[in-house]
PDB file of C-alpha atoms in Angstrom:
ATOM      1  CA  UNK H   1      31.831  -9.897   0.422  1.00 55.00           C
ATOM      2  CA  UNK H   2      31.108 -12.494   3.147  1.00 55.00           C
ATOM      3  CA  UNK H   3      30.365  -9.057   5.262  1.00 55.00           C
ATOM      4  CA  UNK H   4      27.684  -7.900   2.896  1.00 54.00           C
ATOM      5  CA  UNK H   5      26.143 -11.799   2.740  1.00 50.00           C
ATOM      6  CA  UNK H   6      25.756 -11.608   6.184  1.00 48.00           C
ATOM      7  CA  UNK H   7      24.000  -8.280   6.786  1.00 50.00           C
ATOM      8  CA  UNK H   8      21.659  -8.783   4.410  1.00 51.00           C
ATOM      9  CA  UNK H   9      20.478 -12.442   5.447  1.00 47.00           C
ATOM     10  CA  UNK H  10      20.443 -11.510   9.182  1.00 50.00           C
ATOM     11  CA  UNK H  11      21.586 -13.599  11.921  1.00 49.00           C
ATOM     12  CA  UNK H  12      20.968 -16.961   9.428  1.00 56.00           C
ATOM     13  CA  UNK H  13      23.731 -15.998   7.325  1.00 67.00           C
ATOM     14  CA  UNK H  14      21.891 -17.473   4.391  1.00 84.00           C
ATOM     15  CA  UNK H  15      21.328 -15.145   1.417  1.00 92.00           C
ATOM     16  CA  UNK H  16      17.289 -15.865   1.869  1.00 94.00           C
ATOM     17  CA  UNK H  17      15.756 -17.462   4.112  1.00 96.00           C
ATOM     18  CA  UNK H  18      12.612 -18.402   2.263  1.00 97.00           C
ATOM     19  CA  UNK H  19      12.069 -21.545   0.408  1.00 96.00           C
ATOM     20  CA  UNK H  20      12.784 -21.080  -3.306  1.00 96.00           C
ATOM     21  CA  UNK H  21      10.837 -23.875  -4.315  1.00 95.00           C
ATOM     22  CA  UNK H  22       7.549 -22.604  -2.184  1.00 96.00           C
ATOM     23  CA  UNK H  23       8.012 -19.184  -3.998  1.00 97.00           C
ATOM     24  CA  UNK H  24       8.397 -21.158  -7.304  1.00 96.00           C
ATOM     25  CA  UNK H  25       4.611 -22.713  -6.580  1.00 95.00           C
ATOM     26  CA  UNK H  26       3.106 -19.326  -5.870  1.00 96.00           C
ATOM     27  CA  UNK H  27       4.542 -17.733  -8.819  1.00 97.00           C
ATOM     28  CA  UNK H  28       3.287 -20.408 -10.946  1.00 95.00           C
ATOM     29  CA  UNK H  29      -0.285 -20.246  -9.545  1.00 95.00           C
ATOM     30  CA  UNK H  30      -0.753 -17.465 -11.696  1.00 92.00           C
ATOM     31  CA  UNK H  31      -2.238 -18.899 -15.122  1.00 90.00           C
ATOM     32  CA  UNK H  32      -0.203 -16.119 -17.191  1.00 91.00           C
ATOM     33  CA  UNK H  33       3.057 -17.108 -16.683  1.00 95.00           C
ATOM     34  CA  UNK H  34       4.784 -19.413 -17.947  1.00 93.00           C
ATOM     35  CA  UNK H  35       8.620 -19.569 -17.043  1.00 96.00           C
ATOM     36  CA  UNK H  36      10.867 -18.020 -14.354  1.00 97.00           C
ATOM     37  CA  UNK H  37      14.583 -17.281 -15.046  1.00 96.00           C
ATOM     38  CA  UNK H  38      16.573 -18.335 -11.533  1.00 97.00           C
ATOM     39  CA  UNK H  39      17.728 -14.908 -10.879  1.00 97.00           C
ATOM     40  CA  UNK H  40      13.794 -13.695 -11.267  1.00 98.00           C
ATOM     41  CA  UNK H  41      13.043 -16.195  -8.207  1.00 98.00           C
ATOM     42  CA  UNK H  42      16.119 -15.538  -6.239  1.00 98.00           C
ATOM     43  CA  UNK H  43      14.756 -11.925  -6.227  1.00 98.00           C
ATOM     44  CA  UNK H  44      11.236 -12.597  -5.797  1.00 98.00           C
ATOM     45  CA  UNK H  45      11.624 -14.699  -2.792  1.00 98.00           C
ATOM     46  CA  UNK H  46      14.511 -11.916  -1.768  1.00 98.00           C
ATOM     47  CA  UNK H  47      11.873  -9.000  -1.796  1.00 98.00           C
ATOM     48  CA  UNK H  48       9.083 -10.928   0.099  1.00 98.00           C
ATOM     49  CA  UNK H  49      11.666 -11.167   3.178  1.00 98.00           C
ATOM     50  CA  UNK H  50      12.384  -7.314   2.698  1.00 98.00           C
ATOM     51  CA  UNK H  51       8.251  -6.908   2.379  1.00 98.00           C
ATOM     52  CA  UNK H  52       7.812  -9.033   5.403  1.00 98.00           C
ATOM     53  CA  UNK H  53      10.283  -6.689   7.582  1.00 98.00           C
ATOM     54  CA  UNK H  54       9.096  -3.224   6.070  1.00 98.00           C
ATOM     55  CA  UNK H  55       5.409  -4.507   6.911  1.00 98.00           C
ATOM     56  CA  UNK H  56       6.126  -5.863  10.232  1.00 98.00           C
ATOM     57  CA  UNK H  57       8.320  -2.250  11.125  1.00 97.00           C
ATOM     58  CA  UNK H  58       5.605  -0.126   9.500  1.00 97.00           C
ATOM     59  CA  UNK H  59       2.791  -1.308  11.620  1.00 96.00           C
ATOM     60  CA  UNK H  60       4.663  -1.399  14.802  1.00 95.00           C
ATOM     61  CA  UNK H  61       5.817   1.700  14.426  1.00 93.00           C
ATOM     62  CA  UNK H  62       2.255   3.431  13.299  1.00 92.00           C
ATOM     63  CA  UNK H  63       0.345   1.181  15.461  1.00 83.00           C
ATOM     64  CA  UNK H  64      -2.179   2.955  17.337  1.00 73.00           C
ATOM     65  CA  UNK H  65      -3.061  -0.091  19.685  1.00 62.00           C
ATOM     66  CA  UNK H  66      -2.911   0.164  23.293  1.00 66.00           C
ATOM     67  CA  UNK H  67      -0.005  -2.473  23.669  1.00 71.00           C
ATOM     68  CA  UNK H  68       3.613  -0.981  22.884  1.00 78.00           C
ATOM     69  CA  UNK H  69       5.202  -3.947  22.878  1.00 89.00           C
ATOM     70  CA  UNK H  70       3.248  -6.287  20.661  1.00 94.00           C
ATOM     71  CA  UNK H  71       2.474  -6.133  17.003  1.00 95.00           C
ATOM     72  CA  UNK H  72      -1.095  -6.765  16.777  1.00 94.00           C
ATOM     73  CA  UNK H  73      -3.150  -8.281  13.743  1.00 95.00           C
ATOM     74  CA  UNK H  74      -4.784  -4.085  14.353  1.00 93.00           C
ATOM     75  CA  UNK H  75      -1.867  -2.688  13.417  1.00 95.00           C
ATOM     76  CA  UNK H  76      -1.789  -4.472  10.262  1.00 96.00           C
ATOM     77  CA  UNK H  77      -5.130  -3.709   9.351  1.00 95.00           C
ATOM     78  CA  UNK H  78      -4.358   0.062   9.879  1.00 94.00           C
ATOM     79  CA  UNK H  79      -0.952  -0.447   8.006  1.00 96.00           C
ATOM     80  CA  UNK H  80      -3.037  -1.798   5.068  1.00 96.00           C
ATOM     81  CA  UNK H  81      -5.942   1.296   5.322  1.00 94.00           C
ATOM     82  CA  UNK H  82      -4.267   4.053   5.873  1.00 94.00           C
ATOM     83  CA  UNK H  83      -1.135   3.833   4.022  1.00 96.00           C
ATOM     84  CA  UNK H  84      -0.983   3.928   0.678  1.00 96.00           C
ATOM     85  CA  UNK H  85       2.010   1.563  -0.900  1.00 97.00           C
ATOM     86  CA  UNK H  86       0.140  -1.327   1.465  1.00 98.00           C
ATOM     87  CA  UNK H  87      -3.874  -0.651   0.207  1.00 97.00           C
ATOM     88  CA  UNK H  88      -2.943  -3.787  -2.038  1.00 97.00           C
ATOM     89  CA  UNK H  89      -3.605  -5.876   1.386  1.00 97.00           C
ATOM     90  CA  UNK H  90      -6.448  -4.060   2.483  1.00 96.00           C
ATOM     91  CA  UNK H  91      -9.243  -7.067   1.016  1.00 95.00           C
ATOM     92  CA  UNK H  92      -6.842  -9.893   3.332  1.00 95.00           C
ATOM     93  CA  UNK H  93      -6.605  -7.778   6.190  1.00 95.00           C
ATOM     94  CA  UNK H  94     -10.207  -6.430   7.150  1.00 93.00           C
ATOM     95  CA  UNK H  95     -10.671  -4.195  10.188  1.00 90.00           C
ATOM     96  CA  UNK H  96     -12.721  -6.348  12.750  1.00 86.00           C
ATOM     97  CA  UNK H  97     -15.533  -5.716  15.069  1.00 83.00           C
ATOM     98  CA  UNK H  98     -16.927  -7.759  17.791  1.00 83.00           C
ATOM     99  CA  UNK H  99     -19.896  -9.935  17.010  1.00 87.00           C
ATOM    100  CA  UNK H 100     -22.003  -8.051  19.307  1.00 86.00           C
ATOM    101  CA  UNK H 101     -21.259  -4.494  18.005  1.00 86.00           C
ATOM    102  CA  UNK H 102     -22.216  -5.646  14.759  1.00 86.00           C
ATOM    103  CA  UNK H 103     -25.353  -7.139  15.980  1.00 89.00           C
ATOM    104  CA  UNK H 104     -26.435  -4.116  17.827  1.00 90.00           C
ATOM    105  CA  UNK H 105     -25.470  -2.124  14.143  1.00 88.00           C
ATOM    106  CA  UNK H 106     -28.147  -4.507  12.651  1.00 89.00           C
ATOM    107  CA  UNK H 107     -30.773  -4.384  15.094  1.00 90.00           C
ATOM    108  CA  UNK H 108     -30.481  -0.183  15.059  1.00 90.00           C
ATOM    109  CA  UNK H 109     -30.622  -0.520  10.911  1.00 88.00           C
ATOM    110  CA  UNK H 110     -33.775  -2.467  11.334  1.00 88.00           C
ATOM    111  CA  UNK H 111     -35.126  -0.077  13.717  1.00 88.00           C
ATOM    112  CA  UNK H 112     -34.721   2.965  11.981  1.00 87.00           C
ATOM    113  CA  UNK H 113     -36.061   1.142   9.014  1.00 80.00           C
ATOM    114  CA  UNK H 114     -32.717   1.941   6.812  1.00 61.00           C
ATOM    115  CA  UNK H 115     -31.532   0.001   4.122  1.00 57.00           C
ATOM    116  CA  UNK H 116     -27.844   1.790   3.380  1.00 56.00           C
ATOM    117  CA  UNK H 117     -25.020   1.012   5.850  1.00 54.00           C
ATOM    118  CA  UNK H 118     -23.710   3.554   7.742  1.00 56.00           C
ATOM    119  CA  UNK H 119     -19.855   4.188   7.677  1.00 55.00           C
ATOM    120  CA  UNK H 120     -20.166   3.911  11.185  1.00 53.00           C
ATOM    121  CA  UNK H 121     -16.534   4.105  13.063  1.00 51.00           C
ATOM    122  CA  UNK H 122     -16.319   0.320  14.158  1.00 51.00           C
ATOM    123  CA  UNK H 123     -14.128  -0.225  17.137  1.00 50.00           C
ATOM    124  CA  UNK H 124     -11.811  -2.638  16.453  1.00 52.00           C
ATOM    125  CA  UNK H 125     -11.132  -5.057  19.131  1.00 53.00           C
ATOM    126  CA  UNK H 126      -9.424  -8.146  19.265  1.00 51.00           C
ATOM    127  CA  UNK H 127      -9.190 -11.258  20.348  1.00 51.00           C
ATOM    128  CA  UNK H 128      -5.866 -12.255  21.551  1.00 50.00           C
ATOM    129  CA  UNK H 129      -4.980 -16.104  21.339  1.00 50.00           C
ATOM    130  CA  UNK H 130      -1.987 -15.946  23.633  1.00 43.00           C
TER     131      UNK H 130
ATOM    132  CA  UNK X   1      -4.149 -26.928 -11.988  1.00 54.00           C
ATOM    133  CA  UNK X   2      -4.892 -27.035  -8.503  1.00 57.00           C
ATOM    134  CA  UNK X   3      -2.596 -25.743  -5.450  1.00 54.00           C
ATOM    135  CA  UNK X   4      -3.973 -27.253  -2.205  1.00 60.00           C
ATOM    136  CA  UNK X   5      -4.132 -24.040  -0.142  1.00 56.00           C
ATOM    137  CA  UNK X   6      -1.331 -24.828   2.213  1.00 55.00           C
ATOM    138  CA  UNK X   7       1.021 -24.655  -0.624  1.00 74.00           C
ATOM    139  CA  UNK X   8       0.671 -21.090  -1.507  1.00 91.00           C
ATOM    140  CA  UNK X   9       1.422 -20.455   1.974  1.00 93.00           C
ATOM    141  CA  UNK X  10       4.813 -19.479   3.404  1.00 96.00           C
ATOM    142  CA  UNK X  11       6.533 -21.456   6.235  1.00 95.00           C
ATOM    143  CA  UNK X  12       5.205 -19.692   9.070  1.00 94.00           C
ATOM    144  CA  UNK X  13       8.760 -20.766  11.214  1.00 95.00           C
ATOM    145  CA  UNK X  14      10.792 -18.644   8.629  1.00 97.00           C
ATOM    146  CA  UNK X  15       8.223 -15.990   8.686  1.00 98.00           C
ATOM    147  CA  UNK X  16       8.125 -15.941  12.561  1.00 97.00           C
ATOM    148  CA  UNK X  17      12.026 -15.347  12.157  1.00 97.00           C
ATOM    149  CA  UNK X  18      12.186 -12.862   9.871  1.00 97.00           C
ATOM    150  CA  UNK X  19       9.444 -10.484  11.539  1.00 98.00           C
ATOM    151  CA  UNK X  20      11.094 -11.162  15.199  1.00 97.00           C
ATOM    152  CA  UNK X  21      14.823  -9.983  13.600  1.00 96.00           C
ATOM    153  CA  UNK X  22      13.163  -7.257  12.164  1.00 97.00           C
ATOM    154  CA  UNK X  23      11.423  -5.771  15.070  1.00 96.00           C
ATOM    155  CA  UNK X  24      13.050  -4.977  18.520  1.00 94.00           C
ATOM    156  CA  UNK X  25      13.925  -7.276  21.023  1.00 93.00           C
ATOM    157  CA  UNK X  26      10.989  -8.386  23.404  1.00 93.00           C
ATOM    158  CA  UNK X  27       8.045  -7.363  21.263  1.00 95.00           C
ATOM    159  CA  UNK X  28       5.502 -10.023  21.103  1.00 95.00           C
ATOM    160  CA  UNK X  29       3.262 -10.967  17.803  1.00 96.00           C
ATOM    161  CA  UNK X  30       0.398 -12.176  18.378  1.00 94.00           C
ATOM    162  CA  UNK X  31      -0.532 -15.300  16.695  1.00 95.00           C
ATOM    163  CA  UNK X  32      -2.534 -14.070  14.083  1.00 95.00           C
ATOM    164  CA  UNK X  33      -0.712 -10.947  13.298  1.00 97.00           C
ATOM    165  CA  UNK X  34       2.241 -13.081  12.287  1.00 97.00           C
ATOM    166  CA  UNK X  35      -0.470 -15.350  10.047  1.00 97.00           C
ATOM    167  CA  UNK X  36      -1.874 -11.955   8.608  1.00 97.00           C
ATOM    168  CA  UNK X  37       1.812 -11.242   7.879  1.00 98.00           C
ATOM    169  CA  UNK X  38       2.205 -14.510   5.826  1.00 97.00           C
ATOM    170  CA  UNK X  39      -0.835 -14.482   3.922  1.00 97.00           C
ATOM    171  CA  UNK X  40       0.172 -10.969   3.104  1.00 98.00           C
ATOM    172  CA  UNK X  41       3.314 -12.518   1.803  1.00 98.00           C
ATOM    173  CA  UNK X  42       1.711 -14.612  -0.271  1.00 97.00           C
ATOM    174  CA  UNK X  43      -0.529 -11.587  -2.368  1.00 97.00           C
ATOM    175  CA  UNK X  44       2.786  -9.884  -2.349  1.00 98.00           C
ATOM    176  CA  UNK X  45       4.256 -12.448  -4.393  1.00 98.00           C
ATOM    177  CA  UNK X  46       1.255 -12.715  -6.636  1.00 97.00           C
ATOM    178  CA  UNK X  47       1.082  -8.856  -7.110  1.00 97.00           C
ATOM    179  CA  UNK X  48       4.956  -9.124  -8.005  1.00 98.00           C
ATOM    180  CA  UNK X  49       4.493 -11.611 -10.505  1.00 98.00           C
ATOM    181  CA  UNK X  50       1.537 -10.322 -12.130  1.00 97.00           C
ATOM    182  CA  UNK X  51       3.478  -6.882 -12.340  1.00 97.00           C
ATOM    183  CA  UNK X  52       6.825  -8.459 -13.564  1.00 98.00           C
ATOM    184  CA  UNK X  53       5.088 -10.727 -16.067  1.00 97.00           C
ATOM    185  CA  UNK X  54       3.654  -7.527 -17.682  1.00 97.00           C
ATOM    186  CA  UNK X  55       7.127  -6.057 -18.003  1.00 97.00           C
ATOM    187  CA  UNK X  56       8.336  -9.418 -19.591  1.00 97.00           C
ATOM    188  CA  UNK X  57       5.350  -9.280 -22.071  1.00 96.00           C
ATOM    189  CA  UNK X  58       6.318  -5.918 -22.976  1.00 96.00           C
ATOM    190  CA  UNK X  59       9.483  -6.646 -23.583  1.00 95.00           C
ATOM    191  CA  UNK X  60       7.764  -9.760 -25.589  1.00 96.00           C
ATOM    192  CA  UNK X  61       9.465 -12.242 -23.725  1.00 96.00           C
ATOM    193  CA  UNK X  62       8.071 -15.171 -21.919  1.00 95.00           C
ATOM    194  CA  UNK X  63      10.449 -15.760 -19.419  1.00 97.00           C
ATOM    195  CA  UNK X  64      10.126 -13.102 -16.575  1.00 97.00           C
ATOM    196  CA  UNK X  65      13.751 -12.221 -15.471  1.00 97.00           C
ATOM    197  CA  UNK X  66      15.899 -10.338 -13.074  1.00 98.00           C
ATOM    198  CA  UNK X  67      15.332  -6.521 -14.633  1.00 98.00           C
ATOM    199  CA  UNK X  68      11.064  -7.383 -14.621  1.00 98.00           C
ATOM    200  CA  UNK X  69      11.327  -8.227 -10.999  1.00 98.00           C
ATOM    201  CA  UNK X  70      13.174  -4.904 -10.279  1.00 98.00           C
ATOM    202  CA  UNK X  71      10.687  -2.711 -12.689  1.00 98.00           C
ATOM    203  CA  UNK X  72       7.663  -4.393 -10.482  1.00 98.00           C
ATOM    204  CA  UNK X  73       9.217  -3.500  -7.417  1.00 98.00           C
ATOM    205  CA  UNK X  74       9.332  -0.172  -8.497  1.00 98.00           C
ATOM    206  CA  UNK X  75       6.028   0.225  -9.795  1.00 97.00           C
ATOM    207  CA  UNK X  76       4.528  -1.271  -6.648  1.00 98.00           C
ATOM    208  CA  UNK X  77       6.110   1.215  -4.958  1.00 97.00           C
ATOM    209  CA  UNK X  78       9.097  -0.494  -3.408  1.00 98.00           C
ATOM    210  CA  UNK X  79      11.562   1.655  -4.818  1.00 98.00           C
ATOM    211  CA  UNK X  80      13.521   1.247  -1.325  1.00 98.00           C
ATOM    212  CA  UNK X  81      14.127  -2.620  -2.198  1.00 98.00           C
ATOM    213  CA  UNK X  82      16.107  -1.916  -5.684  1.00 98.00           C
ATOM    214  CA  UNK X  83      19.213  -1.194  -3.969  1.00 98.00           C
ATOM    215  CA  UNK X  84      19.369  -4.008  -1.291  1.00 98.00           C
ATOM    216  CA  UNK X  85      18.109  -6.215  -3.862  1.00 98.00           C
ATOM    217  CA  UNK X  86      20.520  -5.521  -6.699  1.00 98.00           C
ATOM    218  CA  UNK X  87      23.245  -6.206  -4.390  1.00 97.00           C
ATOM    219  CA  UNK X  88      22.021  -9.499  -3.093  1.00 97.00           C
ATOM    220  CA  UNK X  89      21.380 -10.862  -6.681  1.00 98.00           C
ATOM    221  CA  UNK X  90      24.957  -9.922  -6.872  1.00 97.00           C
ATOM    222  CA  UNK X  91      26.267 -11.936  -3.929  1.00 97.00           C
ATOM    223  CA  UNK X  92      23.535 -14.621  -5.083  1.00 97.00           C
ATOM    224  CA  UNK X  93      25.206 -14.819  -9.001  1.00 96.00           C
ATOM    225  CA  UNK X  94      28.477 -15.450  -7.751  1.00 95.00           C
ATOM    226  CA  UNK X  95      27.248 -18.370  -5.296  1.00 93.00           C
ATOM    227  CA  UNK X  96      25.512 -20.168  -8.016  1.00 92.00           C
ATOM    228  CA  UNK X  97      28.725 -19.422 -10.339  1.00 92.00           C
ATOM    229  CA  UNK X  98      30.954 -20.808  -7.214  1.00 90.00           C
ATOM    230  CA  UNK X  99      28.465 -24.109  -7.235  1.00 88.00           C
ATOM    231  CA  UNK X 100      28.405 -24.394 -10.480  1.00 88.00           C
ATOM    232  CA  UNK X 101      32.036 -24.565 -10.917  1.00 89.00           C
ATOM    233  CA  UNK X 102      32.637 -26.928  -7.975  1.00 87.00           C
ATOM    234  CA  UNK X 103      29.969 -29.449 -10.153  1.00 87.00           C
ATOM    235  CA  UNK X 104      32.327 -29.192 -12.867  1.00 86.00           C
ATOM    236  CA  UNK X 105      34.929 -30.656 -10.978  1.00 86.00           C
ATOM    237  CA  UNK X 106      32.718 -33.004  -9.652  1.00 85.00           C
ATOM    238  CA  UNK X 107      31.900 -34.153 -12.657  1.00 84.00           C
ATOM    239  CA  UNK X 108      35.305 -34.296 -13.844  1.00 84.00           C
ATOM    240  CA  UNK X 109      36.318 -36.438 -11.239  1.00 83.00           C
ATOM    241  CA  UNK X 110      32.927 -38.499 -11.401  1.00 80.00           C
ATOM    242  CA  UNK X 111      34.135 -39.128 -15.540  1.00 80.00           C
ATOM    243  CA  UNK X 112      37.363 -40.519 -14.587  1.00 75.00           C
ATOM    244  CA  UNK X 113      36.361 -42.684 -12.155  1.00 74.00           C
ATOM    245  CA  UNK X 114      33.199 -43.685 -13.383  1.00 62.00           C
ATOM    246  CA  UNK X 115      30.635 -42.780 -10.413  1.00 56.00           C
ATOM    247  CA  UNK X 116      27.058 -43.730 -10.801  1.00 57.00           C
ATOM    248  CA  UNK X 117      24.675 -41.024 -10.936  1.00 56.00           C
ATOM    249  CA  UNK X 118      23.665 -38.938  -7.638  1.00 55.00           C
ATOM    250  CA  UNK X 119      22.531 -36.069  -9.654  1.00 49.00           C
ATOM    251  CA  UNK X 120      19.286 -35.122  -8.112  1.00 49.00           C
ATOM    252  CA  UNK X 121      20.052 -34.235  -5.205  1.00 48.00           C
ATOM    253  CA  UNK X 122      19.604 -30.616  -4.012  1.00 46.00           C
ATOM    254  CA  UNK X 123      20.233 -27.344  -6.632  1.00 46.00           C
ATOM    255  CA  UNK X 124      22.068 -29.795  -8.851  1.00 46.00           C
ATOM    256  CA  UNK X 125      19.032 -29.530 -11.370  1.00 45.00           C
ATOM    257  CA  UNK X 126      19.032 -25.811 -10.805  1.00 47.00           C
ATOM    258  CA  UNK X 127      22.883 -25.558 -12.124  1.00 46.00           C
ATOM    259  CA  UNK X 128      22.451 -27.351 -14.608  1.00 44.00           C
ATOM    260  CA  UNK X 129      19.439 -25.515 -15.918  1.00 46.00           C
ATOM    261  CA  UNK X 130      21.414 -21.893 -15.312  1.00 46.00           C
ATOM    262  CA  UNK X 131      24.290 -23.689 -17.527  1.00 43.00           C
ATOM    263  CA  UNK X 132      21.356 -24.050 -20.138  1.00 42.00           C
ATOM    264  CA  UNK X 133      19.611 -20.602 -19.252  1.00 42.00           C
ATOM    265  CA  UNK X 134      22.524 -18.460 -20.381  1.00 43.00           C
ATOM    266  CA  UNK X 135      22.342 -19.959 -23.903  1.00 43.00           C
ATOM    267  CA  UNK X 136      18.837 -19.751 -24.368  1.00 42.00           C
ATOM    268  CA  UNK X 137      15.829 -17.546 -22.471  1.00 42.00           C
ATOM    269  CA  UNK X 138      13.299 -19.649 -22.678  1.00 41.00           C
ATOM    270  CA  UNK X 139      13.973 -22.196 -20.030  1.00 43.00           C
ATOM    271  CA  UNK X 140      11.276 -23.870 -17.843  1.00 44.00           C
ATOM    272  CA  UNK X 141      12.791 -24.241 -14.066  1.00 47.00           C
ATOM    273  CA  UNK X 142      11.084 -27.118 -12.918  1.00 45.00           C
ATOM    274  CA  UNK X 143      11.703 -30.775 -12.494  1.00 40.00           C
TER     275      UNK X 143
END
């Protein structure tokens, strides 16, 4: 038993690693429910660490950035496009564009006098804080 | 009711820690990958309980539970969590069974020699509210 405990909480050996309490206040920010059995939070707060990892896995693995050994906010925003269980994310993870693409997309709109946005393919670029 | 924003957010150490075990050794994340990652945490959890509290309303109950939980993961699409999840809640039952039990002896021995109160300290509150919880469902788990 102490095995099991310990593969599944990683190198912590803690059954979950993430707050209960914090996952308690998130749950509760939603107006339509009103109480949480202890189990229901254990679980919650159990699946958000196993979301975290297959998200994190997924878009390293299906990254198509130029770095192989980074995970890159790009690879998330590709994770949440293109496949299909993670489209829920796709609003909080945008694809980006530089300022100045997107300036030069405006100033060619105005030019050519059209009003409807082109689904032009944006290169995404990023800006790295490290 | 109003969250300040920082409190739906996720403690970004943990979530730093988590991500690193589960990718390889030596791959960096960049600073605002790993911030995507938690604010992506954060919808998860509101997706999950929006999806659970709909099987608990089916089920015409008010208090979501374990079995909701499971049912949203599988209608999210997370059928690959059931399994590791079903046995964690196991391991997780018999911890809070083992705590409770060692309370009960505390208490015992508190009763006989007359302690003063240092109940509210850590999950106390939350053993004493899964005594309550397995006699009746509709419990509220806060202080």
């Amino acid at each position: 038993a102490e095995m099991a405990a310990a593969r599944l909480s990683g190198t912590e050996n803690r059954l979950v690693s993430l707050p209960l309490s914090r996952i308690r206040v998130i749950m509760k920010s939603s107006p339509e429910v009103s109480s949480i059995n202890q189990d229901a939070l254990f679980l919650t707060a159990k699946a958000t660490e196993l979301f975290v990892q297959y998200l994190a896995t997924y878009s390293y693995k299906h990254g198509r950035g130029k770095e192989k050994n980074a995970l890159t906010y790009t690879d998330l925003s590709h994770t949440a496009e293109e496949c299909e269980t993670f489209q829920f994310l796709a609003d909080i993870l945008p694809k980006k564009i530089l300022a100045s693409k997107y300036l030069k997309m405006l100033e060619k709109e105005k030019r050519d006098g059209e009003v409807r946005e082109d689904d032009d393919e944006a290169e995404e670029e990023e800006d790295e804080d490290e | 009711m109003a969250e300040r924003p920082e409190d739906l957010n996720l403690p970004n150490a943990v979530i730093t820690r988590i991500i690193k075990e589960a990718l390889p050794d030596g791959v960096n994340i960049s600073k605002e990958a790993r911030s995507a990652i938690s604010r992506a945490a954060s919808v998860f959890v509101l997706y999950a309980t929006s999806c659970a509290n709909n099987f608990a309303m089916k089920g015409k109950r008010k208090t979501l539970n374990a079995g909701d939980v499971l049912s949203a993961m599988e209608e999210m699409e997370f059928q690959r969590f059931v399994a590791p999840l079903k046995e964690s809640l196991e391991v997780y039952r018999r911890e809070q069974k083992g705590k409770k039990e060692a309370r009960k002896d505390k208490d015992k021995k508190a009763d006989s020699e007359e302690q003063d109160k240092s109940r509210e300290e850590d999950n106390d509150d939350d053993d004493e509210r899964m005594e309550e919880e397995e006699q009746n469902d509709e419990e509220e788990l806060d202080n």
